[in-house]
Tab-separated table of C-alpha atoms and ligand atoms in Angstrom:
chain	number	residue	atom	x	y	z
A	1	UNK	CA	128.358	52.530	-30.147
A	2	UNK	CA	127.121	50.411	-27.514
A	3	UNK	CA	124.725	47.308	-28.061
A	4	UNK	CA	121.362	49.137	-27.160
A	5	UNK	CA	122.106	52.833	-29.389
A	6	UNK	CA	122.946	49.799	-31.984
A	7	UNK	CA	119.629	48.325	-31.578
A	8	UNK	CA	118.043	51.867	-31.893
A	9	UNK	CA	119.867	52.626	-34.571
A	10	UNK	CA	118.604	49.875	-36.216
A	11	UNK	CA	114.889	50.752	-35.661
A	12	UNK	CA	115.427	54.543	-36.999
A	13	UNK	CA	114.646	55.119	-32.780
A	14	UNK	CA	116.160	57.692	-30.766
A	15	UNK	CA	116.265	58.873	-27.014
A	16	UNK	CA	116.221	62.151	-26.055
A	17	UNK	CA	114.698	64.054	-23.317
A	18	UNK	CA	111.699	65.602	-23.107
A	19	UNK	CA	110.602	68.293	-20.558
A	20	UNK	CA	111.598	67.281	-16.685
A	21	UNK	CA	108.891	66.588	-14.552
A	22	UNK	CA	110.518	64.778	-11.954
A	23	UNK	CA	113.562	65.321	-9.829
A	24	UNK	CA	114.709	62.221	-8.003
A	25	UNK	CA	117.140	62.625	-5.830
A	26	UNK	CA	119.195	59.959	-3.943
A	27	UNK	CA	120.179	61.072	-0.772
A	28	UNK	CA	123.274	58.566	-0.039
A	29	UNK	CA	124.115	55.430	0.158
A	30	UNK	CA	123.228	54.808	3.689
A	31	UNK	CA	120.131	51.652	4.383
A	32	UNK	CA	119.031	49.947	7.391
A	33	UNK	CA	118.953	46.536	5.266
A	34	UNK	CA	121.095	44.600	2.447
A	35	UNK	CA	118.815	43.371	0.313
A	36	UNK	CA	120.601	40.523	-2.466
A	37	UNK	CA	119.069	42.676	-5.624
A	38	UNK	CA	120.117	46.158	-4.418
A	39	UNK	CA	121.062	48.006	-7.628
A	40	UNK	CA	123.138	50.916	-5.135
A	41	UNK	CA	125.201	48.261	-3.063
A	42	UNK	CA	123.592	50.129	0.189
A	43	UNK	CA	123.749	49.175	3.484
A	44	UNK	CA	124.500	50.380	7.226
A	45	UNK	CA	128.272	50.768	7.016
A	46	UNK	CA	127.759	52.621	3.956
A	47	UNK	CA	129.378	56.773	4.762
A	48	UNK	CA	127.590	58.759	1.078
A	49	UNK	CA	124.896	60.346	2.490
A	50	UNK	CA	123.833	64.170	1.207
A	51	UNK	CA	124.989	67.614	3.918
A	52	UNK	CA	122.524	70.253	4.484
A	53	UNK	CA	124.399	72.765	2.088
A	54	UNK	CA	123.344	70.119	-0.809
A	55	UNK	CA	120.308	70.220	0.461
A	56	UNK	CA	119.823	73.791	0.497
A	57	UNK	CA	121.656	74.078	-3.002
A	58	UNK	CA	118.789	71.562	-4.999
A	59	UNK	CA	116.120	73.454	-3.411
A	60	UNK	CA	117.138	76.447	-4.216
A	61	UNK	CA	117.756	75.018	-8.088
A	62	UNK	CA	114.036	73.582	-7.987
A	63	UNK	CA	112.767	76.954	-6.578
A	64	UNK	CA	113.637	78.513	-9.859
A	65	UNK	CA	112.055	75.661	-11.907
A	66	UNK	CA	108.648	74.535	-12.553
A	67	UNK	CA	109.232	70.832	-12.334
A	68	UNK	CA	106.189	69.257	-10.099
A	69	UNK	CA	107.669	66.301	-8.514
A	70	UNK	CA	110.727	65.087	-6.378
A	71	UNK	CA	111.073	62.148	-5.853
A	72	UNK	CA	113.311	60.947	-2.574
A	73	UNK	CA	115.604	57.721	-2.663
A	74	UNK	CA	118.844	56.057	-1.679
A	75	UNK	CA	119.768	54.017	0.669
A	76	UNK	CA	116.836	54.523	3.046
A	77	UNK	CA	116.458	58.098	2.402
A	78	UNK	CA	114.717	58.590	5.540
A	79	UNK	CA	118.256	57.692	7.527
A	80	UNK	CA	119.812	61.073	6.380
A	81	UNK	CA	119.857	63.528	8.798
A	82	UNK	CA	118.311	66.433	7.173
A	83	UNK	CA	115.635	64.325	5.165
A	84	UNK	CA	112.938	65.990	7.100
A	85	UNK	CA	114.689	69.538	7.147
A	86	UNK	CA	114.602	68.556	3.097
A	87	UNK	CA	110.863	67.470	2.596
A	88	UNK	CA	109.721	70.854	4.723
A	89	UNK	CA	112.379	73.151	2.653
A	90	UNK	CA	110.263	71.514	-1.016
A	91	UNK	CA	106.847	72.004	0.808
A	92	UNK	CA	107.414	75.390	1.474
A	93	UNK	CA	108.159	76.586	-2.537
A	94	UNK	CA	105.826	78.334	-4.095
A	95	UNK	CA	103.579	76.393	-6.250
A	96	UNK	CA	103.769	73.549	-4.261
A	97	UNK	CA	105.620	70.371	-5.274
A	98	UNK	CA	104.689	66.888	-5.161
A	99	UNK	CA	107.151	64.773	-2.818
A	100	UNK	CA	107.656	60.760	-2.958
A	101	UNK	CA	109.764	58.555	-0.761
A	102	UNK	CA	110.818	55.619	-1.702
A	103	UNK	CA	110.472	53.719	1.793
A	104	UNK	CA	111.795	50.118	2.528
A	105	UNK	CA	108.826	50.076	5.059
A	106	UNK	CA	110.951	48.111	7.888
A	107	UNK	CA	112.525	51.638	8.655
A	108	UNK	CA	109.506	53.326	9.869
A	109	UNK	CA	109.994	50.794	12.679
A	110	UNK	CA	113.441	51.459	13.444
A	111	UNK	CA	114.086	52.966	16.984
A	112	UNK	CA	114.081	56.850	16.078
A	113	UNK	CA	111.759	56.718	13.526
A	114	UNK	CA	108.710	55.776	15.032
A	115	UNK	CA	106.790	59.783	14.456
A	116	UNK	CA	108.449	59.491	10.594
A	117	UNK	CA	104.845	57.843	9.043
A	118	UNK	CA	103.055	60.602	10.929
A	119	UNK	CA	105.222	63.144	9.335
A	120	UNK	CA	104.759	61.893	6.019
A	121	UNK	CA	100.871	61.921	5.982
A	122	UNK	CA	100.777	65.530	7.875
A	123	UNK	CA	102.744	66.541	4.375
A	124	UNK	CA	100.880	64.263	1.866
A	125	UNK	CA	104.059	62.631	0.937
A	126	UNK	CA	103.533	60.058	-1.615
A	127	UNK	CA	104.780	56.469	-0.385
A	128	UNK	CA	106.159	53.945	-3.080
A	129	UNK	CA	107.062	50.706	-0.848
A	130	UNK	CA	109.456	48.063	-2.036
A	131	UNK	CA	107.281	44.486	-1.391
A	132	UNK	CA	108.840	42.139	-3.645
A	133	UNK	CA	106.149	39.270	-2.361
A	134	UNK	CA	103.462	39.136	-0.864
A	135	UNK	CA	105.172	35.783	0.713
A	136	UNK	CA	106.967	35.417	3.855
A	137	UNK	CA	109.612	33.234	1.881
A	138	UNK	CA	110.659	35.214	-0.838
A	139	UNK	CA	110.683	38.524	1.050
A	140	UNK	CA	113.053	37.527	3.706
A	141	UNK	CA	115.146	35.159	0.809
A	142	UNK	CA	115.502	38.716	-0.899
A	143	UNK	CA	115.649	41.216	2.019
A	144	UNK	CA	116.603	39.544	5.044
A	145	UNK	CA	115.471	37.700	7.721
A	146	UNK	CA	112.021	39.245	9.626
A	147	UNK	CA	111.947	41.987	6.293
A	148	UNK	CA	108.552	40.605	5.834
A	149	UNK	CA	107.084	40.645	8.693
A	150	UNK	CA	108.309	44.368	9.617
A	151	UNK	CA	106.960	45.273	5.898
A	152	UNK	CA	104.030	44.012	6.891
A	153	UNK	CA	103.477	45.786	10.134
A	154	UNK	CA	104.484	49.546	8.549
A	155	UNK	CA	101.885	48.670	6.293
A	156	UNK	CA	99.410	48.382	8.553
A	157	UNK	CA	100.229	51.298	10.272
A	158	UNK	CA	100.546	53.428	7.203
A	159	UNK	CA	96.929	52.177	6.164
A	160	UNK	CA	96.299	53.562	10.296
A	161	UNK	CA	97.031	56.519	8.889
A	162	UNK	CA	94.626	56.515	6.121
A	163	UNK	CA	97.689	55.848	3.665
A	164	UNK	CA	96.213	53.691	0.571
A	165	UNK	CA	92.750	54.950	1.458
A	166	UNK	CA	92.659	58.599	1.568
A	167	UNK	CA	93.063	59.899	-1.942
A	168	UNK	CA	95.482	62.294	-0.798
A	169	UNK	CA	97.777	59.673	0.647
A	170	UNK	CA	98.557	57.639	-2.100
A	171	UNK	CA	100.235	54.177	-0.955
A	172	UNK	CA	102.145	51.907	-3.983
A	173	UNK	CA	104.449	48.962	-3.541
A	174	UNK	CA	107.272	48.168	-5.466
A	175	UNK	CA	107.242	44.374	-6.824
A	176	UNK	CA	110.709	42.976	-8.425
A	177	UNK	CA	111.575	39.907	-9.512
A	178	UNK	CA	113.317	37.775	-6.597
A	179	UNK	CA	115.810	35.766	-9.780
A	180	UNK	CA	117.094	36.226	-12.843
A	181	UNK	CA	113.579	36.532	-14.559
A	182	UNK	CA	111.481	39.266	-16.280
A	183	UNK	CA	108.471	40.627	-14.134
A	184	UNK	CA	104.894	38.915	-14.636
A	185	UNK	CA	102.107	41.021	-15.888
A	186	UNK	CA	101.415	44.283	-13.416
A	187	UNK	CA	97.607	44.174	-13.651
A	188	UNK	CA	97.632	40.613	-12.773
A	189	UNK	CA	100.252	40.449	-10.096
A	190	UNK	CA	98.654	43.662	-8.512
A	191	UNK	CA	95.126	41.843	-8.443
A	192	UNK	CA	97.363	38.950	-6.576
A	193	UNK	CA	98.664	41.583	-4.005
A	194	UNK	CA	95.490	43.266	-3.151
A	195	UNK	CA	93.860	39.894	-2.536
A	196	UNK	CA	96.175	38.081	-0.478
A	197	UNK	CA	97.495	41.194	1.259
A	198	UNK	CA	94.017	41.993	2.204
A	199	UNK	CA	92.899	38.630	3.066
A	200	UNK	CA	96.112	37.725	5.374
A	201	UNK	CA	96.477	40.625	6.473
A	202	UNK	CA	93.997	43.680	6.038
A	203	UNK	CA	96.378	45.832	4.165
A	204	UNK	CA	95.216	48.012	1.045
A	205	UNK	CA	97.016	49.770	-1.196
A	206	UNK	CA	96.666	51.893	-4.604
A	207	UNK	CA	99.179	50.612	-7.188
A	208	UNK	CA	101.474	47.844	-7.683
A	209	UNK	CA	104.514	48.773	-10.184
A	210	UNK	CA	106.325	45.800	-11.406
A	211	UNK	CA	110.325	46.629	-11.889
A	212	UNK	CA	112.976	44.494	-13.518
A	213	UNK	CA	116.218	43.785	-12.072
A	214	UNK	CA	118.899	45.715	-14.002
A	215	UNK	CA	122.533	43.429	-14.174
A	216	UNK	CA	124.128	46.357	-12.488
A	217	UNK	CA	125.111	46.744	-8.475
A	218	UNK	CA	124.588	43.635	-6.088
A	219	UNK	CA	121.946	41.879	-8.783
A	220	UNK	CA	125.086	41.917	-11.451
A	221	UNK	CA	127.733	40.532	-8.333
A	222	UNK	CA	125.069	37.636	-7.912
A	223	UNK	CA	124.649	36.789	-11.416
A	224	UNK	CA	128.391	36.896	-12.076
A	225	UNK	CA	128.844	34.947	-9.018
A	226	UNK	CA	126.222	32.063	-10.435
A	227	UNK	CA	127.703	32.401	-13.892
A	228	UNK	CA	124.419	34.133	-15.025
A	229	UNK	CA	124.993	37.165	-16.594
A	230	UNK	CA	125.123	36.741	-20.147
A	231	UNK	CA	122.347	34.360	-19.649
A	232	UNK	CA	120.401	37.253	-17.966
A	233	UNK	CA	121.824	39.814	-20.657
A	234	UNK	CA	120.234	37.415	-23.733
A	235	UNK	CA	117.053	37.505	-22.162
A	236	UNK	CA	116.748	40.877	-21.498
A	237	UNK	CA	117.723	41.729	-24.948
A	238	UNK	CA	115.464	39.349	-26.810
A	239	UNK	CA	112.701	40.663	-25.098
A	240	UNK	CA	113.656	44.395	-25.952
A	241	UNK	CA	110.092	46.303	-26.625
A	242	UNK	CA	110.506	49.507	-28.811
A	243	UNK	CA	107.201	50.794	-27.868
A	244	UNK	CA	108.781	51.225	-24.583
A	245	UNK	CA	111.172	53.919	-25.419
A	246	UNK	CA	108.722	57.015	-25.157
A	247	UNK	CA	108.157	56.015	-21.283
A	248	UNK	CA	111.226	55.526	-20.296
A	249	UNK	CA	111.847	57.235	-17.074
A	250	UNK	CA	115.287	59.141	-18.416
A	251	UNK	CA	113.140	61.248	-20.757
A	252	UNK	CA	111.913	63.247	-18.022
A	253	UNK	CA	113.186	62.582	-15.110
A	254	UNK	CA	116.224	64.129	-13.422
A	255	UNK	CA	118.315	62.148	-11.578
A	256	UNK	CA	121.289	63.443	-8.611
A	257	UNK	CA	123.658	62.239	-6.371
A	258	UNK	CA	124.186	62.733	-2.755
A	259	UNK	CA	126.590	65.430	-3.560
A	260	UNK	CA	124.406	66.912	-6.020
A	261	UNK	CA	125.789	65.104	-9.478
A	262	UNK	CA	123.290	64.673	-12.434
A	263	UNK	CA	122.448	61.757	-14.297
A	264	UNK	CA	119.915	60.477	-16.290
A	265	UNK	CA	118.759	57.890	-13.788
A	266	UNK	CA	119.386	56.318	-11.010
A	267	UNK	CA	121.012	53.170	-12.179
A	268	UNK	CA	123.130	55.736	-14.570
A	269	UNK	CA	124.108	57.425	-11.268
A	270	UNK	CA	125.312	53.783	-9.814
A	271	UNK	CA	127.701	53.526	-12.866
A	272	UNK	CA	128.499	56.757	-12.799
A	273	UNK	CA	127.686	58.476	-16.010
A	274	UNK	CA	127.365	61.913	-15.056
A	275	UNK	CA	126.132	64.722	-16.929
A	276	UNK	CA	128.940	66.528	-18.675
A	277	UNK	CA	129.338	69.716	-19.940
A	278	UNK	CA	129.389	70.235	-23.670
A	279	UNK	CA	130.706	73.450	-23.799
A	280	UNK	CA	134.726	73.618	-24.816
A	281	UNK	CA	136.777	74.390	-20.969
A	282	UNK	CA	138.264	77.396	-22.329
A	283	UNK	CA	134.868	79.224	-22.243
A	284	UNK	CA	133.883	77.522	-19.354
A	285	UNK	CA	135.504	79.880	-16.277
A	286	UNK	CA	137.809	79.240	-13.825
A	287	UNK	CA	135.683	78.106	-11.404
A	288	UNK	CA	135.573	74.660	-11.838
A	289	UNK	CA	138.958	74.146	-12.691
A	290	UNK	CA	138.099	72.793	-15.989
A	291	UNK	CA	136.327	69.620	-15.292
A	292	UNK	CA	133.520	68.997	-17.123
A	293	UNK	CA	131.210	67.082	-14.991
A	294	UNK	CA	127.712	68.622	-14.096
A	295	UNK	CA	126.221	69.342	-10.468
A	296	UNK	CA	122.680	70.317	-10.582
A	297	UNK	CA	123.248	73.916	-9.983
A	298	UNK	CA	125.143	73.967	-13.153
A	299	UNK	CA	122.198	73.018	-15.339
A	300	UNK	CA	120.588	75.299	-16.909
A	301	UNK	CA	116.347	73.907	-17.060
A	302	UNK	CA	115.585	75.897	-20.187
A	303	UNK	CA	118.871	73.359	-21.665
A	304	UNK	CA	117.625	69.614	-20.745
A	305	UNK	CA	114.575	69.457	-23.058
A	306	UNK	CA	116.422	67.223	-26.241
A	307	UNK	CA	119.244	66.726	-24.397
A	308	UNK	CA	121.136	63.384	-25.279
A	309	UNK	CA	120.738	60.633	-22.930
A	310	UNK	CA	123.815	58.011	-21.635
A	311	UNK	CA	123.286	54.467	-22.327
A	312	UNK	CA	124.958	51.035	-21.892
A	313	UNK	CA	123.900	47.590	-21.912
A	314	UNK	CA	121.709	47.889	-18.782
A	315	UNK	CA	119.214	50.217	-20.502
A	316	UNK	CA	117.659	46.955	-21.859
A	317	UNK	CA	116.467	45.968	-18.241
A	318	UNK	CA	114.024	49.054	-19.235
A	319	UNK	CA	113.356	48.146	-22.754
A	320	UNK	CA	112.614	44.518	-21.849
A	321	UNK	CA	109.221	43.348	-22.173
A	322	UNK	CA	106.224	45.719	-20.741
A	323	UNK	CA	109.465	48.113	-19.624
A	324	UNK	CA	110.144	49.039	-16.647
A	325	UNK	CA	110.699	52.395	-14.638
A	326	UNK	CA	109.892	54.253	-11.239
A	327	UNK	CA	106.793	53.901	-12.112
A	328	UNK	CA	106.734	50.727	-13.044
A	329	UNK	CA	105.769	48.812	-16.762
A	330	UNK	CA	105.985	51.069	-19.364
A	331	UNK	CA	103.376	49.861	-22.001
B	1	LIG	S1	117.245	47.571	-2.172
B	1	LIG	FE1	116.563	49.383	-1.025
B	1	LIG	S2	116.154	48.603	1.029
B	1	LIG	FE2	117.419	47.073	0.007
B	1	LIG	S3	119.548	47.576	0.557
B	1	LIG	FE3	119.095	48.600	-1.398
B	1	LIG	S4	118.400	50.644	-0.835
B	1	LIG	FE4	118.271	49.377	1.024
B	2	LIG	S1	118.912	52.584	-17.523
B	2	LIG	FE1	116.816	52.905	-18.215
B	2	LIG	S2	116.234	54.892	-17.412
B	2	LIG	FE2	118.469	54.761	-17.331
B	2	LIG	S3	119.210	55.672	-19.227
B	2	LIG	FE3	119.008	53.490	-19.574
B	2	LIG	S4	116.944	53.241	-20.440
B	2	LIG	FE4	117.023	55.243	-19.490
């Protein structure tokens, strides 16, 4: 048993799904930047990026499911060759789905790219922006040199586009934490945004989710590096929050890999703790040569409702405090 099913234990809690509403899918590896905290060590060089037959094989899996939401991510999604072919293949099911990106922002800049914000708001895709400051300093300490100031200028040119005004363009950032410390308060830091973003700047936007570095990926290399990570590890689980547990993101969201793997999340998915198959090999075919790891077109969607969900010590990077998820605090 692993420290945080011990710490449920201990509070009679349990985590289990409930029904899937959201199907986040990572596209690969693959990023224009290298940001310090990246949780998937992405990155230019980086080769993991999803093929069109994936593609075609979770759409047709969603098709025959009625979950409302996918949600895009990687890497910079967006760098994938068929992201597009992708976003026009989940627009096209009938009833219509809801589709987020997770954007870094600088890459709507990037030569190639320059038609992709126009695409997004012909299609109403939702855009949740990482912006872990609304400083100069920090931003570029965390992201990279000029990060900020190519943020800055896709989000002017999303808010061109009516994104963070129009209802139907919805326009969030993504704040986290640029050191080894739990988020502030989300109400308050999002009232800190939306005035100095708009005052420096002129940019508006709809929601700011605060999200906590989880000691996995680059974040855990840095703390290791700095001697930090049971340091980081105490904190996080002092500050666990049970009423967090209902929200967490793993109760009904799907998560899969660029070559279609399931996992509960996406952090999950960087540790790899994919979905496995329960049922004994000898009644599972010949087909898959008796491994028991899960793709997504091995699920069954009538089956994940109360399914069991993989934990470890990083869970309480989403149990800590106001939690944290996709969506950012929990409570
Ligand atoms: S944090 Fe996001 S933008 Fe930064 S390297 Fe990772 S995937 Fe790319
Ligand atoms: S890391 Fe967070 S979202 Fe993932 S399984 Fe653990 S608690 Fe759930």
């Amino acid at each position: 048993m692993n420290r945080f099913t011990q710490t449920l234990s201990e509070r009679s809690l349990s985590l289990r799904r409930a029904r899937p509403e959201i199907l986040q899918v990572n596209l690969g590896k693959l990023c224009n930047l290298t940001c310090v905290h990246c949780h998937v060590n992405a990155g230019p060089k980086r080769k993991e990026i999803m093929t069109r037959e994936t593609v075609d094989r979770i759409v047709d899996w969603l098709a025959n499911t009625e979950i409302p939401t996918v949600d895009l991510t990687g890497g910079a999604p967006e760098m994938i060759p068929d992201f597009r072919y992708f976003i026009e293949r989940v627009k096209e099911l009938q009833p219509s789905r809801h589709v987020i990106d997770r954007c870094n922002l600088t890459i709507l800049l990037e030569e190639g790219y320059h038609d992709l914000a126009e695409f997004f708001a012909d299609r109403q895709v939702e855009i949740v922006a990482s912006m872990p400051c609304y400083s100069a300093k920090n931003v570029n300490a965390q992201r990279g040199e000029g990060v900020f100031e190519g943020s800055i200028e896709a989000l002017q040119l999303l808010n061109s586009l009516g994104y963070g005004i129009d209802p139907a363009l919805p326009l969030h950032l993504v704040y986290n934490p640029v050191g080894a410390f739990l988020p502030s308060r989300q109400e308050k830091l999002e009232a800190d945004y939306k005035r100095e973003l708009e005052k420096h700047f002129g940019i508006v936007f709809n929601r700011l989710y605060t999200l906590t570095n989880l000691p996995i990926g680059r974040f855990a290399a840095y703390l290791r590096h700095n001697d930090r990570l049971d340091e980081y590890m105490q904190l996080l689980i002092g500050a666990f929050n049970p009423a967090t547990i209902e929200g967490l993101m793993c109760r009904n969201t799907i998560s899969v890999g660029w070559r279609g793997e399931v996992y509960d999340c996406d952090y999950n998915q960087q540790l790899g703790m994919q979905w496995e198959d329960a049922t004994p090999s000898s009644r599972r075919g010949i087909g898959n040569g008796g491994d028991s790891s899960l793709f997504l077109w091995d699920v069954d969607p009538a089956k994940i409702k109360d399914r069991e969900i993989a934990t470890g010590d990083h869970c309480f990077g989403c149990t800590a405090g106001a939690g944290s998820s996709c969506g950012g605090a929990i409570v």
